[in-house]
XYZ file of C-alpha atoms in Angstrom:
743
model
C -28.567 -197.197 51.735
C -28.551 -200.218 54.054
C -28.980 -197.910 57.053
C -31.958 -196.303 55.349
C -33.505 -199.697 54.777
C -33.026 -200.629 58.439
C -34.601 -197.356 59.510
C -37.554 -198.044 57.233
C -37.922 -201.508 58.753
C -37.867 -200.038 62.310
C -40.536 -197.476 61.376
C -42.669 -200.230 59.888
C -42.279 -202.330 63.039
C -43.297 -199.402 65.247
C -46.369 -198.844 63.084
C -47.383 -202.484 63.449
C -46.989 -202.289 67.246
C -49.242 -199.221 67.400
C -51.816 -200.494 64.920
C -52.052 -204.036 66.249
C -51.533 -204.178 70.063
C -52.219 -207.888 70.209
C -49.502 -208.482 67.681
C -47.096 -206.551 69.910
C -47.686 -209.056 72.671
C -46.690 -211.811 70.353
C -43.575 -209.941 69.328
C -42.592 -209.176 72.923
C -43.237 -212.696 74.199
C -41.276 -215.766 73.237
C -42.463 -217.175 69.899
C -43.084 -220.831 69.378
C -40.770 -222.303 66.707
C -43.809 -223.192 64.622
C -45.005 -219.538 64.709
C -41.489 -218.239 64.083
C -41.417 -220.228 60.855
C -44.693 -218.572 59.769
C -43.279 -215.084 60.493
C -40.112 -215.865 58.568
C -42.170 -217.192 55.673
C -44.214 -213.969 55.651
C -41.031 -211.843 55.495
C -39.733 -213.931 52.631
C -42.968 -213.443 50.719
C -42.795 -209.662 51.262
C -39.181 -209.537 50.093
C -40.086 -211.641 47.057
C -42.902 -209.255 46.149
C -40.562 -206.238 46.400
C -37.905 -207.983 44.327
C -40.461 -208.853 41.641
C -42.346 -205.546 41.504
C -39.567 -202.957 41.833
C -37.859 -203.716 38.486
C -41.277 -203.740 36.796
C -41.974 -200.225 38.042
C -39.351 -198.732 35.732
C -41.372 -199.989 32.773
C -44.268 -197.665 33.609
C -44.228 -193.872 33.886
C -45.487 -193.178 30.376
C -46.552 -189.559 30.949
C -43.314 -188.694 32.720
C -41.208 -189.930 29.802
C -43.405 -188.240 27.170
C -43.463 -184.857 28.891
C -39.703 -184.915 29.273
C -39.234 -185.603 25.567
C -41.571 -182.718 24.701
C -39.478 -180.242 26.700
C -36.008 -181.590 25.839
C -34.076 -180.480 22.780
C -30.418 -181.362 23.443
C -28.581 -184.652 23.861
C -27.432 -183.862 27.394
C -31.040 -183.478 28.529
C -31.629 -187.148 27.699
C -28.715 -188.379 29.812
C -30.476 -188.268 33.228
C -33.412 -190.200 31.763
C -31.121 -192.838 30.261
C -29.070 -193.143 33.477
C -32.175 -193.777 35.605
C -34.891 -194.690 33.103
C -38.563 -194.409 33.960
C -41.061 -195.491 31.323
C -38.845 -197.842 29.300
C -41.906 -199.380 27.679
C -43.113 -195.925 26.602
C -39.726 -195.100 25.082
C -39.710 -198.296 23.029
C -43.299 -197.809 21.843
C -42.593 -194.171 20.963
C -39.582 -195.111 18.835
C -41.630 -197.716 16.987
C -44.507 -195.287 16.389
C -42.163 -192.675 14.922
C -39.605 -194.665 12.974
C -40.371 -198.348 13.316
C -41.136 -200.724 10.466
C -44.665 -201.324 9.274
C -44.746 -204.741 10.934
C -43.829 -203.343 14.359
C -46.402 -200.546 14.045
C -49.074 -203.080 13.091
C -48.002 -205.158 16.057
C -48.791 -202.177 18.280
C -51.996 -201.352 16.402
C -50.520 -198.018 15.234
C -50.118 -198.625 11.511
C -52.906 -196.194 10.468
C -51.917 -193.499 12.962
C -51.410 -189.981 11.603
C -47.782 -188.974 11.791
C -48.585 -185.394 12.810
C -50.436 -186.622 15.896
C -47.568 -188.921 16.783
C -44.962 -186.175 16.489
C -47.002 -183.727 18.548
C -47.407 -186.338 21.293
C -43.805 -187.535 21.352
C -41.610 -184.628 20.196
C -41.407 -180.859 20.807
C -42.608 -180.151 17.226
C -43.956 -176.581 16.962
C -44.551 -175.874 13.241
C -46.498 -177.506 10.418
C -47.934 -180.092 10.377
C -48.482 -178.989 13.979
C -49.196 -175.573 15.450
C -48.490 -173.839 18.753
C -51.865 -172.377 19.650
C -52.959 -169.861 22.263
C -55.063 -170.798 25.257
C -55.583 -168.756 28.409
C -53.628 -171.372 30.394
C -50.638 -172.077 28.161
C -49.296 -172.368 24.639
C -50.363 -175.813 23.515
C -49.253 -177.847 20.514
C -52.010 -179.226 18.308
C -51.604 -181.630 15.377
C -53.862 -179.623 13.045
C -52.568 -176.318 11.726
C -54.778 -173.265 12.203
C -53.072 -169.963 11.500
C -55.780 -167.911 13.230
C -55.142 -169.674 16.559
C -51.352 -169.469 16.483
C -49.733 -168.031 19.593
C -47.053 -165.351 19.730
C -44.337 -165.506 22.374
C -43.511 -161.932 23.343
C -40.538 -160.338 25.079
C -41.140 -156.722 26.114
C -38.369 -154.356 27.062
C -40.664 -151.784 28.630
C -38.194 -148.934 28.964
C -34.450 -148.569 29.136
C -31.940 -145.749 29.085
C -29.412 -148.133 27.501
C -30.475 -147.160 24.023
C -27.348 -148.585 22.422
C -28.221 -152.060 23.734
C -31.726 -151.807 22.300
C -30.357 -150.774 18.895
C -27.854 -153.609 18.880
C -30.612 -155.991 19.917
C -32.837 -154.905 17.019
C -29.903 -155.375 14.645
C -29.185 -158.865 15.997
C -32.820 -159.958 15.805
C -33.048 -159.106 12.118
C -29.601 -160.424 11.240
C -30.731 -164.058 11.287
C -34.382 -163.788 10.273
C -35.794 -164.147 6.786
C -37.025 -161.080 4.942
C -40.114 -162.947 3.719
C -42.345 -164.147 6.535
C -44.632 -167.158 6.323
C -47.358 -168.748 8.404
C -44.837 -170.948 10.194
C -42.403 -168.194 11.111
C -44.247 -164.959 11.744
C -42.822 -162.149 13.825
C -43.251 -158.541 14.827
C -40.410 -156.385 16.124
C -41.020 -152.881 17.443
C -38.585 -150.308 18.720
C -39.509 -146.822 19.853
C -37.093 -144.121 20.964
C -38.082 -141.022 22.846
C -36.727 -137.488 23.018
C -34.407 -137.851 20.042
C -32.335 -135.012 18.623
C -31.052 -136.964 15.617
C -31.243 -135.429 12.184
C -33.380 -137.214 9.634
C -30.277 -138.408 7.813
C -28.930 -139.904 11.037
C -32.247 -141.663 11.661
C -32.031 -143.089 8.137
C -28.495 -144.323 8.805
C -29.723 -145.883 12.020
C -32.572 -147.605 10.153
C -30.171 -148.991 7.552
C -27.967 -150.357 10.331
C -30.673 -152.109 12.318
C -32.135 -153.687 9.166
C -28.704 -155.060 8.210
C -28.357 -152.926 5.086
C -25.399 -151.149 6.595
C -22.505 -153.196 7.915
C -20.880 -150.620 10.141
C -22.864 -148.711 12.778
C -23.112 -145.007 11.955
C -21.636 -142.231 14.036
C -24.499 -140.221 15.496
C -24.050 -136.790 16.986
C -27.525 -136.529 18.470
C -28.976 -137.949 21.658
C -31.824 -140.304 22.541
C -33.266 -140.410 26.034
C -34.843 -143.853 26.297
C -36.032 -146.748 24.214
C -38.651 -149.468 24.191
C -38.401 -152.742 22.320
C -40.678 -155.691 21.733
C -40.002 -159.013 20.040
C -42.995 -161.188 19.192
C -42.623 -164.449 17.328
C -44.642 -167.555 16.527
C -43.717 -171.243 16.383
C -41.948 -171.273 19.737
C -41.702 -174.768 21.161
C -42.117 -175.888 24.759
C -38.619 -177.334 24.529
C -35.809 -175.912 26.615
C -32.230 -175.507 25.611
C -29.418 -174.516 27.941
C -26.451 -172.448 26.902
C -24.516 -172.636 30.151
C -25.887 -175.769 31.863
C -24.710 -178.679 29.735
C -22.623 -180.007 32.595
C -25.526 -179.914 35.037
C -27.347 -182.699 33.209
C -24.117 -184.607 32.615
C -23.201 -184.482 36.317
C -26.723 -185.475 37.308
C -26.560 -188.459 34.951
C -23.196 -189.487 36.428
C -24.621 -189.285 39.957
C -27.661 -191.388 39.080
C -25.571 -193.978 37.206
C -23.093 -194.175 40.099
C -25.943 -194.710 42.544
C -27.499 -197.448 40.423
C -24.174 -199.272 40.114
C -23.243 -198.555 43.735
C -26.284 -200.278 45.152
C -25.425 -203.381 43.109
C -21.869 -203.281 44.468
C -23.245 -202.915 48.001
C -25.290 -206.049 47.558
C -22.162 -207.921 46.483
C -20.056 -206.586 49.371
C -22.699 -207.513 51.947
C -22.706 -211.039 50.613
C -26.396 -210.779 49.762
C -25.751 -211.161 46.012
C -23.564 -213.661 44.240
C -20.896 -212.576 41.779
C -22.879 -213.904 38.829
C -25.953 -211.966 39.970
C -23.810 -208.856 40.373
C -22.338 -209.072 36.854
C -25.760 -209.752 35.390
C -27.038 -206.606 37.101
C -24.105 -204.472 35.958
C -24.263 -205.631 32.334
C -28.065 -205.379 32.258
C -28.071 -201.852 33.664
C -25.352 -200.611 31.285
C -27.172 -202.189 28.350
C -30.450 -200.524 29.383
C -28.775 -197.110 29.787
C -26.939 -197.264 26.435
C -29.875 -198.560 24.408
C -32.328 -196.146 26.069
C -30.048 -193.218 25.277
C -29.721 -194.438 21.671
C -33.516 -194.697 21.295
C -33.986 -191.211 22.728
C -31.454 -189.824 20.244
C -33.266 -191.675 17.468
C -36.542 -190.022 18.473
C -34.711 -186.703 18.628
C -33.422 -187.194 15.053
C -37.003 -187.057 13.755
C -37.029 -183.290 14.288
C -34.697 -180.383 13.643
C -34.036 -177.986 16.524
C -33.588 -174.313 15.568
C -32.536 -172.263 18.598
C -32.832 -168.489 18.477
C -30.494 -166.718 20.862
C -32.061 -163.453 21.887
C -29.882 -160.369 22.431
C -28.642 -159.678 25.931
C -30.958 -156.670 26.184
C -33.858 -159.121 26.716
C -32.268 -160.633 29.811
C -34.641 -158.640 32.016
C -37.571 -158.568 29.594
C -41.184 -158.966 30.611
C -42.448 -162.150 28.945
C -45.965 -162.900 27.749
C -47.675 -165.059 25.167
C -50.587 -163.746 23.140
C -53.163 -164.793 20.595
C -52.603 -164.240 16.877
C -53.998 -160.681 17.029
C -52.135 -159.626 20.191
C -55.524 -158.936 21.770
C -54.924 -161.143 24.822
C -51.650 -161.466 26.704
C -50.803 -163.916 29.471
C -47.611 -163.388 31.514
C -45.096 -166.214 31.641
C -41.679 -166.771 33.184
C -39.797 -166.828 29.903
C -37.277 -169.354 28.588
C -33.934 -170.322 30.066
C -30.962 -168.230 28.963
C -33.172 -166.099 26.646
C -33.267 -168.832 24.009
C -36.367 -169.612 21.968
C -36.571 -172.945 20.188
C -38.397 -173.767 16.964
C -38.769 -177.471 16.176
C -39.407 -178.680 12.625
C -39.911 -182.099 11.120
C -36.673 -183.545 9.796
C -36.635 -183.385 5.978
C -34.391 -186.448 5.667
C -36.815 -188.916 7.265
C -38.328 -190.224 4.019
C -34.902 -190.654 2.426
C -33.579 -192.880 5.238
C -36.789 -194.607 6.236
C -35.507 -198.171 5.725
C -32.232 -197.545 7.536
C -33.959 -195.857 10.469
C -36.538 -198.622 10.792
C -33.779 -201.267 10.936
C -31.932 -199.323 13.611
C -35.160 -198.945 15.573
C -35.827 -202.675 15.433
C -32.286 -203.477 16.589
C -32.369 -201.021 19.491
C -35.826 -202.127 20.599
C -34.939 -205.823 20.638
C -31.636 -205.051 22.357
C -33.334 -202.982 25.056
C -35.808 -205.790 25.722
C -32.955 -208.295 26.065
C -30.911 -206.176 28.433
C -33.977 -205.416 30.531
C -34.627 -209.173 30.962
C -31.025 -209.640 32.139
C -31.382 -206.752 34.613
C -34.745 -208.049 35.847
C -33.372 -211.529 36.534
C -30.450 -210.061 38.479
C -32.802 -208.057 40.710
C -34.950 -211.151 41.285
C -31.892 -212.910 42.670
C -30.793 -209.905 44.749
C -32.030 -208.925 48.232
C -35.203 -206.862 48.361
C -33.455 -203.631 49.325
C -31.395 -203.658 46.083
C -34.538 -203.524 43.935
C -36.189 -201.003 46.257
C -33.102 -198.803 46.225
C -32.917 -198.890 42.417
C -36.536 -197.855 42.232
C -35.884 -194.971 44.644
C -33.022 -193.717 42.450
C -35.243 -193.868 39.356
C -37.886 -191.717 41.032
C -35.242 -189.330 42.334
C -34.133 -188.846 38.722
C -37.755 -188.265 37.719
C -37.995 -185.573 40.395
C -34.867 -183.910 39.026
C -36.258 -183.876 35.484
C -39.564 -182.462 36.658
C -37.686 -179.675 38.413
C -35.413 -178.560 35.582
C -37.599 -179.286 32.534
C -40.694 -177.210 33.157
C -42.821 -175.925 30.283
C -42.088 -172.189 30.306
C -45.040 -171.374 28.013
C -47.498 -171.610 30.886
C -49.377 -168.646 32.311
C -48.249 -167.544 35.749
C -51.837 -166.688 36.690
C -50.883 -163.226 37.917
C -52.474 -161.291 35.046
C -50.840 -158.495 33.098
C -52.441 -155.620 35.019
C -50.775 -152.241 34.776
C -47.661 -153.745 33.201
C -49.404 -153.712 29.842
C -48.179 -150.447 28.404
C -46.138 -151.722 25.498
C -46.587 -150.214 22.059
C -49.519 -151.835 20.346
C -52.197 -152.719 22.898
C -54.742 -154.281 20.620
C -58.133 -155.684 21.406
C -60.979 -157.132 19.361
C -61.782 -153.824 17.623
C -60.077 -150.546 16.844
C -62.241 -148.697 19.391
C -61.290 -151.096 22.173
C -57.635 -150.814 21.147
C -57.845 -147.015 21.305
C -59.379 -147.107 24.787
C -56.735 -149.585 25.997
C -53.946 -147.396 24.610
C -55.279 -144.289 26.342
C -55.948 -146.108 29.610
C -52.595 -147.857 29.875
C -50.279 -145.208 28.492
C -47.959 -143.982 31.236
C -45.831 -140.896 31.475
C -42.270 -141.821 30.692
C -39.378 -140.513 32.696
C -36.978 -139.339 30.055
C -33.384 -139.088 31.148
C -30.738 -137.613 28.909
C -28.635 -140.283 27.330
C -25.970 -139.507 24.790
C -25.771 -141.970 21.959
C -23.638 -142.546 18.918
C -23.173 -145.791 17.122
C -19.461 -146.203 16.668
C -16.643 -148.303 18.068
C -13.954 -146.017 19.398
C -10.384 -147.122 19.601
C -8.999 -147.221 23.113
C -5.609 -145.975 24.136
C -4.291 -149.501 23.759
C -5.353 -149.520 20.122
C -7.976 -152.218 20.673
C -11.439 -151.619 19.298
C -13.960 -151.448 22.142
C -17.566 -152.595 22.024
C -19.222 -149.391 23.147
C -20.919 -146.333 21.741
C -19.092 -143.144 20.963
C -20.218 -139.765 22.259
C -19.533 -137.062 19.703
C -18.645 -133.647 21.050
C -20.736 -130.587 20.160
C -19.115 -129.410 16.959
C -20.265 -128.528 13.487
C -22.580 -131.504 13.303
C -24.553 -130.219 16.260
C -25.085 -126.829 14.692
C -27.669 -128.326 12.355
C -31.249 -127.593 13.222
C -32.697 -130.289 15.447
C -36.105 -130.902 16.939
C -36.738 -133.177 19.873
C -38.977 -135.972 18.719
C -39.711 -139.658 18.892
C -38.800 -142.492 16.531
C -40.754 -145.626 15.672
C -39.440 -148.699 13.863
C -41.889 -151.520 13.113
C -41.315 -154.821 11.347
C -44.959 -155.950 11.176
C -46.256 -159.498 11.239
C -48.467 -161.008 8.575
C -51.254 -161.547 11.130
C -52.677 -158.070 11.618
C -56.474 -158.295 11.356
C -58.588 -157.635 14.435
C -61.644 -159.716 15.210
C -64.482 -157.388 14.259
C -65.483 -153.856 13.161
C -66.229 -150.738 15.208
C -66.753 -146.995 14.866
C -62.964 -146.553 14.855
C -62.752 -148.357 11.520
C -65.689 -146.335 10.152
C -63.833 -143.101 10.882
C -60.720 -144.549 9.233
C -62.757 -145.022 6.038
C -63.502 -141.296 6.099
C -59.828 -140.465 6.623
C -58.847 -142.640 3.653
C -61.350 -140.920 1.378
C -60.134 -137.501 2.532
C -56.554 -138.567 1.830
C -57.441 -139.786 -1.659
C -59.099 -136.484 -2.512
C -56.191 -134.488 -1.135
C -53.559 -136.573 -2.971
C -55.082 -135.610 -6.332
C -54.783 -131.846 -5.820
C -52.084 -131.448 -3.170
C -48.466 -132.555 -2.779
C -46.948 -134.017 0.339
C -44.766 -131.524 2.170
C -42.865 -133.363 4.891
C -39.264 -134.387 5.388
C -38.333 -137.896 4.314
C -35.286 -139.987 3.546
C -34.966 -143.079 1.388
C -33.816 -146.334 2.978
C -31.922 -149.319 1.624
C -33.260 -152.844 1.388
C -36.754 -154.318 1.437
C -37.667 -154.362 5.120
C -38.429 -150.646 5.418
C -39.466 -148.243 2.673
C -38.614 -144.740 3.863
C -38.173 -142.576 6.932
C -40.774 -139.809 7.195
C -40.849 -136.995 9.736
C -44.109 -135.274 10.573
C -46.072 -133.817 13.471
C -49.070 -135.544 14.973
C -52.279 -133.527 14.588
C -55.617 -134.396 16.183
C -58.853 -132.935 14.896
C -62.295 -133.336 16.364
C -65.085 -130.883 15.552
C -64.514 -127.957 17.881
C -60.849 -128.630 18.712
C -57.447 -129.004 17.050
C -54.307 -130.292 18.784
C -50.907 -129.907 17.084
C -47.787 -131.505 18.521
C -44.756 -129.333 19.144
C -42.419 -132.258 18.475
C -41.996 -134.567 15.527
C -42.244 -138.298 15.091
C -39.962 -140.211 12.718
C -41.701 -143.271 11.309
C -39.955 -145.950 9.265
C -42.566 -147.004 6.721
C -42.973 -150.767 6.326
C -43.659 -151.608 2.661
C -47.153 -152.983 3.365
C -50.188 -150.724 2.925
C -53.350 -152.516 3.976
C -56.286 -151.432 6.070
C -55.280 -153.636 9.000
C -51.629 -152.545 9.028
C -52.758 -148.913 8.760
C -54.967 -149.356 11.826
C -52.114 -150.876 13.809
C -49.681 -148.145 12.783
C -52.144 -145.453 13.894
C -52.505 -147.042 17.331
C -48.724 -147.442 17.611
C -48.016 -143.854 16.537
C -50.573 -142.486 18.990
C -48.868 -144.445 21.766
C -45.426 -143.183 20.784
C -46.660 -139.569 20.755
C -48.553 -139.782 24.050
C -45.975 -137.792 26.006
C -45.548 -135.052 23.377
C -46.846 -131.605 24.210
C -48.986 -129.743 21.717
C -50.960 -126.542 21.223
C -54.735 -126.643 21.542
C -57.055 -124.327 19.647
C -60.826 -124.250 19.880
C -63.274 -123.248 17.174
C -67.031 -122.951 16.886
C -69.055 -125.468 14.939
C -72.465 -124.198 13.777
C -75.376 -126.440 14.570
C -76.131 -127.184 10.902
C -72.467 -128.066 10.281
C -72.427 -130.247 13.401
C -75.381 -132.254 12.091
C -73.699 -132.816 8.725
C -70.403 -133.772 10.374
C -72.187 -136.262 12.612
C -73.326 -138.127 9.485
C -69.881 -138.354 7.940
C -67.961 -138.963 11.223
C -70.311 -141.752 12.271
C -71.570 -140.344 15.544
C -72.873 -137.312 17.442
C -70.645 -134.263 17.653
C -69.697 -132.883 21.064
C -69.702 -129.085 21.028
C -67.258 -128.389 22.497
C -65.624 -131.823 22.831
C -63.728 -130.654 25.917
C -63.205 -127.219 27.429
C -60.084 -125.280 28.531
C -60.890 -126.062 32.146
C -59.835 -129.668 31.548
C -56.287 -128.378 30.948
C -56.211 -125.817 33.759
C -56.969 -123.113 31.187
C -53.612 -123.714 29.543
C -53.320 -123.692 25.722
C -51.029 -126.741 25.763
C -51.331 -130.361 26.848
C -49.800 -133.716 26.117
C -51.563 -136.048 23.734
C -52.281 -138.365 26.628
C -53.974 -135.565 28.573
C -56.032 -134.624 25.529
C -57.256 -138.131 24.747
C -57.933 -138.845 28.418
C -60.011 -135.651 28.633
C -61.976 -136.623 25.533
C -62.619 -140.044 27.019
C -63.621 -138.759 30.480
C -65.669 -135.699 29.449
C -68.809 -136.080 31.590
C -70.629 -133.169 29.948
C -70.810 -135.150 26.722
C -71.662 -138.544 28.161
C -73.375 -139.687 24.977
C -70.688 -138.552 22.555
C -67.323 -138.893 24.341
C -66.797 -142.397 22.955
C -67.585 -141.140 19.461
C -65.304 -138.137 19.995
C -62.395 -140.413 20.834
C -63.030 -142.412 17.655
C -63.332 -139.241 15.580
C -59.854 -138.206 16.741
C -58.247 -140.684 14.329
C -59.602 -139.128 11.128
C -56.650 -136.782 10.570
C -53.889 -139.286 11.537
C -55.482 -141.694 9.056
C -55.498 -139.036 6.338
C -51.880 -138.094 7.019
C -50.564 -141.641 6.987
C -52.612 -142.566 3.908
C -51.199 -139.599 1.972
C -47.667 -140.570 3.019
C -48.094 -144.136 1.808
C -49.768 -143.020 -1.407
C -46.853 -140.717 -2.210
C -44.088 -143.227 -1.625
C -45.803 -146.305 -3.037
C -47.428 -144.865 -6.145
C -44.189 -144.393 -8.139
C -45.147 -143.108 -11.574
C -48.841 -143.898 -11.168
C -51.819 -141.681 -10.480
C -51.803 -139.842 -7.155
C -54.453 -141.349 -4.925
C -54.237 -144.659 -6.774
C -52.703 -146.572 -3.832
C -55.501 -145.440 -1.539
C -58.050 -146.453 -4.166
C -56.444 -149.883 -4.468
C -56.687 -150.315 -0.704
C -60.357 -149.376 -0.784
C -61.076 -151.721 -3.683
C -59.466 -154.633 -1.836
C -62.189 -154.650 0.819
C -65.928 -155.202 0.817
C -68.025 -152.456 -0.877
C -64.762 -150.550 -1.514
C -65.027 -149.034 1.984
C -68.024 -146.955 0.941
C -68.908 -144.159 3.370
C -72.485 -143.958 4.631
C -72.298 -140.165 4.980
C -70.512 -139.498 1.709
C -73.020 -136.780 0.805
C -71.660 -134.690 3.683
C -67.973 -135.360 3.004
C -67.606 -131.907 1.428
C -68.562 -130.360 4.757
C -65.624 -132.064 6.453
C -63.315 -130.998 3.645
C -64.427 -127.382 4.065
C -63.641 -127.619 7.765
C -60.137 -128.859 6.942
C -59.696 -125.984 4.494
C -61.076 -123.391 6.903
C -58.811 -124.547 9.734
C -55.845 -124.865 7.323
C -55.147 -128.394 8.557
C -53.525 -129.328 5.251
C -50.787 -126.729 5.666
C -48.875 -128.861 8.175
C -48.158 -131.698 5.778
C -49.355 -130.780 2.267
C -49.140 -127.917 -0.253
C -50.984 -127.111 -3.437
C -49.518 -128.819 -6.487
C -47.693 -126.714 -9.026
C -48.476 -127.041 -12.701
C -45.245 -128.944 -13.355
C -46.091 -131.567 -10.748
C -49.392 -132.375 -12.404
C -51.850 -134.836 -11.023
C -50.658 -137.972 -12.742
C -53.475 -137.748 -15.343
C -51.666 -136.305 -18.329
C -53.333 -138.760 -20.718
C -51.804 -141.248 -23.130
C -48.184 -140.796 -24.130
C -46.879 -141.659 -27.597
C -45.433 -145.131 -28.065
C -41.740 -145.522 -27.378
C -39.219 -148.309 -26.809
C -40.805 -149.229 -23.461
C -44.376 -149.493 -24.765
C -46.078 -152.759 -23.880
C -43.772 -153.541 -20.959
C -46.317 -154.189 -18.255
C -43.770 -154.939 -15.552
C -41.941 -151.663 -16.208
C -45.009 -149.461 -15.875
C -46.627 -151.251 -12.934
C -43.846 -151.346 -10.417
C -44.753 -151.577 -6.732
C -42.121 -151.011 -4.098
């Protein structure tokens, strides 16, 4: 350190020679004793200024200390700051603002300050009374809660052939999350699996396992080629927590403390400091470090840190943060060690207010006293001791700035073509549909055998791996290659505004309600355990637009969430379309008379393209993938005025299918079509259709093309329609809760 100081002095001397040539003559020539005294006096003044100012510098640095506290969540992260403190005054004021007595807060002029604002400024608080809100630059914490501006932190596992890891990850995510979501802790978890040969019963067993309703993983004899997974959660704090780097901060603190003490020892050894000055410096520094660390821990005790350790499958995830509707995503680097932190206000603060305020007063007064002792020791020490201490403090600040970055900051690169996760939502349903079609990519499906079991090795030790079941009797069951979709939806599902997509959905709901009264659902399904998911249903995606019908050759298995609202229905349709994008299907064309086309244009909310797209768009082949079909409908130049409407009209039959499925498995003993009617009644004007007078024309088209036959059959007389009239009174009469169950 002394050598560094001498080098600095030589550099300064050289600068003076170059800047002031006349002064160099004086330096080079013999100096009169009277002038030499003036030069010596000037050096003494400069050394006195350094000795006075350098210890005062560690009092400032308010923003540095505050930002570090907002990104720190563990005790070891405070150690480097305590070992080489910068912003001591800020730390004392912060402790008083949070937990000081009324007198001390009045002394600072902070007695009427709102506590929520204080906690947002001084702690990594991320839930009520604060909120982590979305901005295009970063996730910012605001003291006023606004659920419509809350940000989601998203980890996307775009595609992986390690399906077993994705399944385990889904299971782990749900194992420590509440069944009932709230505004503070909202989440959405999605997992899709492609090219599955599992039986429906095996898919149901898989669903029960991942939702923690089945303790042991099932043995699956089928295969799954690849999987996608997404985890989106709110209330993530800017705070970091390290799983493997506790010792890094501890070692850094030891290095800084050793340097601070070492420079005091150097001053003693060089004879520049007396022994009393040395011991004052040592005791003052140790007192400052201990009391600063205690105050930082006291500030930390005002909040509760809740770390969430993400499964290992997210180690290589693509991280973004989005607005509350998932309409805008900004890429970010992601947290350290795949750990997200939620920070809540400590519930025990009010119970221990008096005790905490007394401790705060003691620590504050003690820190002031020890700082005075340390300051006086530096005043009596040579200038390079104070300057060296200041250099160490700023070196520690540089270290903290390097390791404690806010990870919820946009990288500025933009999402680009990486946005092809399931559920690309925009401000409206139409924009979401276009984004899904534009960004959907062909997936390379590689065979990947999967079975969820833990085989016993030759040594008799249970191994953490998946078992591959040989082709035996289980594989003789009929299988169909299909895709699987599991969704645990969030409570924030509404898009910003309305579009033609939503208008067509209204038509699909009305068609489903009519069909549910006279037809019975005819698809495979399997009941599930627990409350997270309702049932597994297996069906084939069918797309109808006037003039064309596309029917998938493969199936999709959808785990029904127990929430049937218009907004969740819209999201599920977009998600199912994305999952089925790579499925091949048969295309059939049919003629639409001009009079029928006019009537259909009224009910389907837009002009009818006739034909919507020709065989030439598919190289005259009768098959295409769903992605090829929707892309052709979007890009059809011969129908420039109606191609957008045609793409919106393509959702009428998926809406009808999904509405009938929900109505069947939610209605219980009620009237068929009642669940759809309840959904309609829950919204403005009961989702009335502007072209209702022509709805019969669309129904005749469905009947003529036999579109119902793929998922519904005519009801038998024994099934009834749920309108058998009043039953005679019995022992259950008058029990409202019994007769109005909702799953």
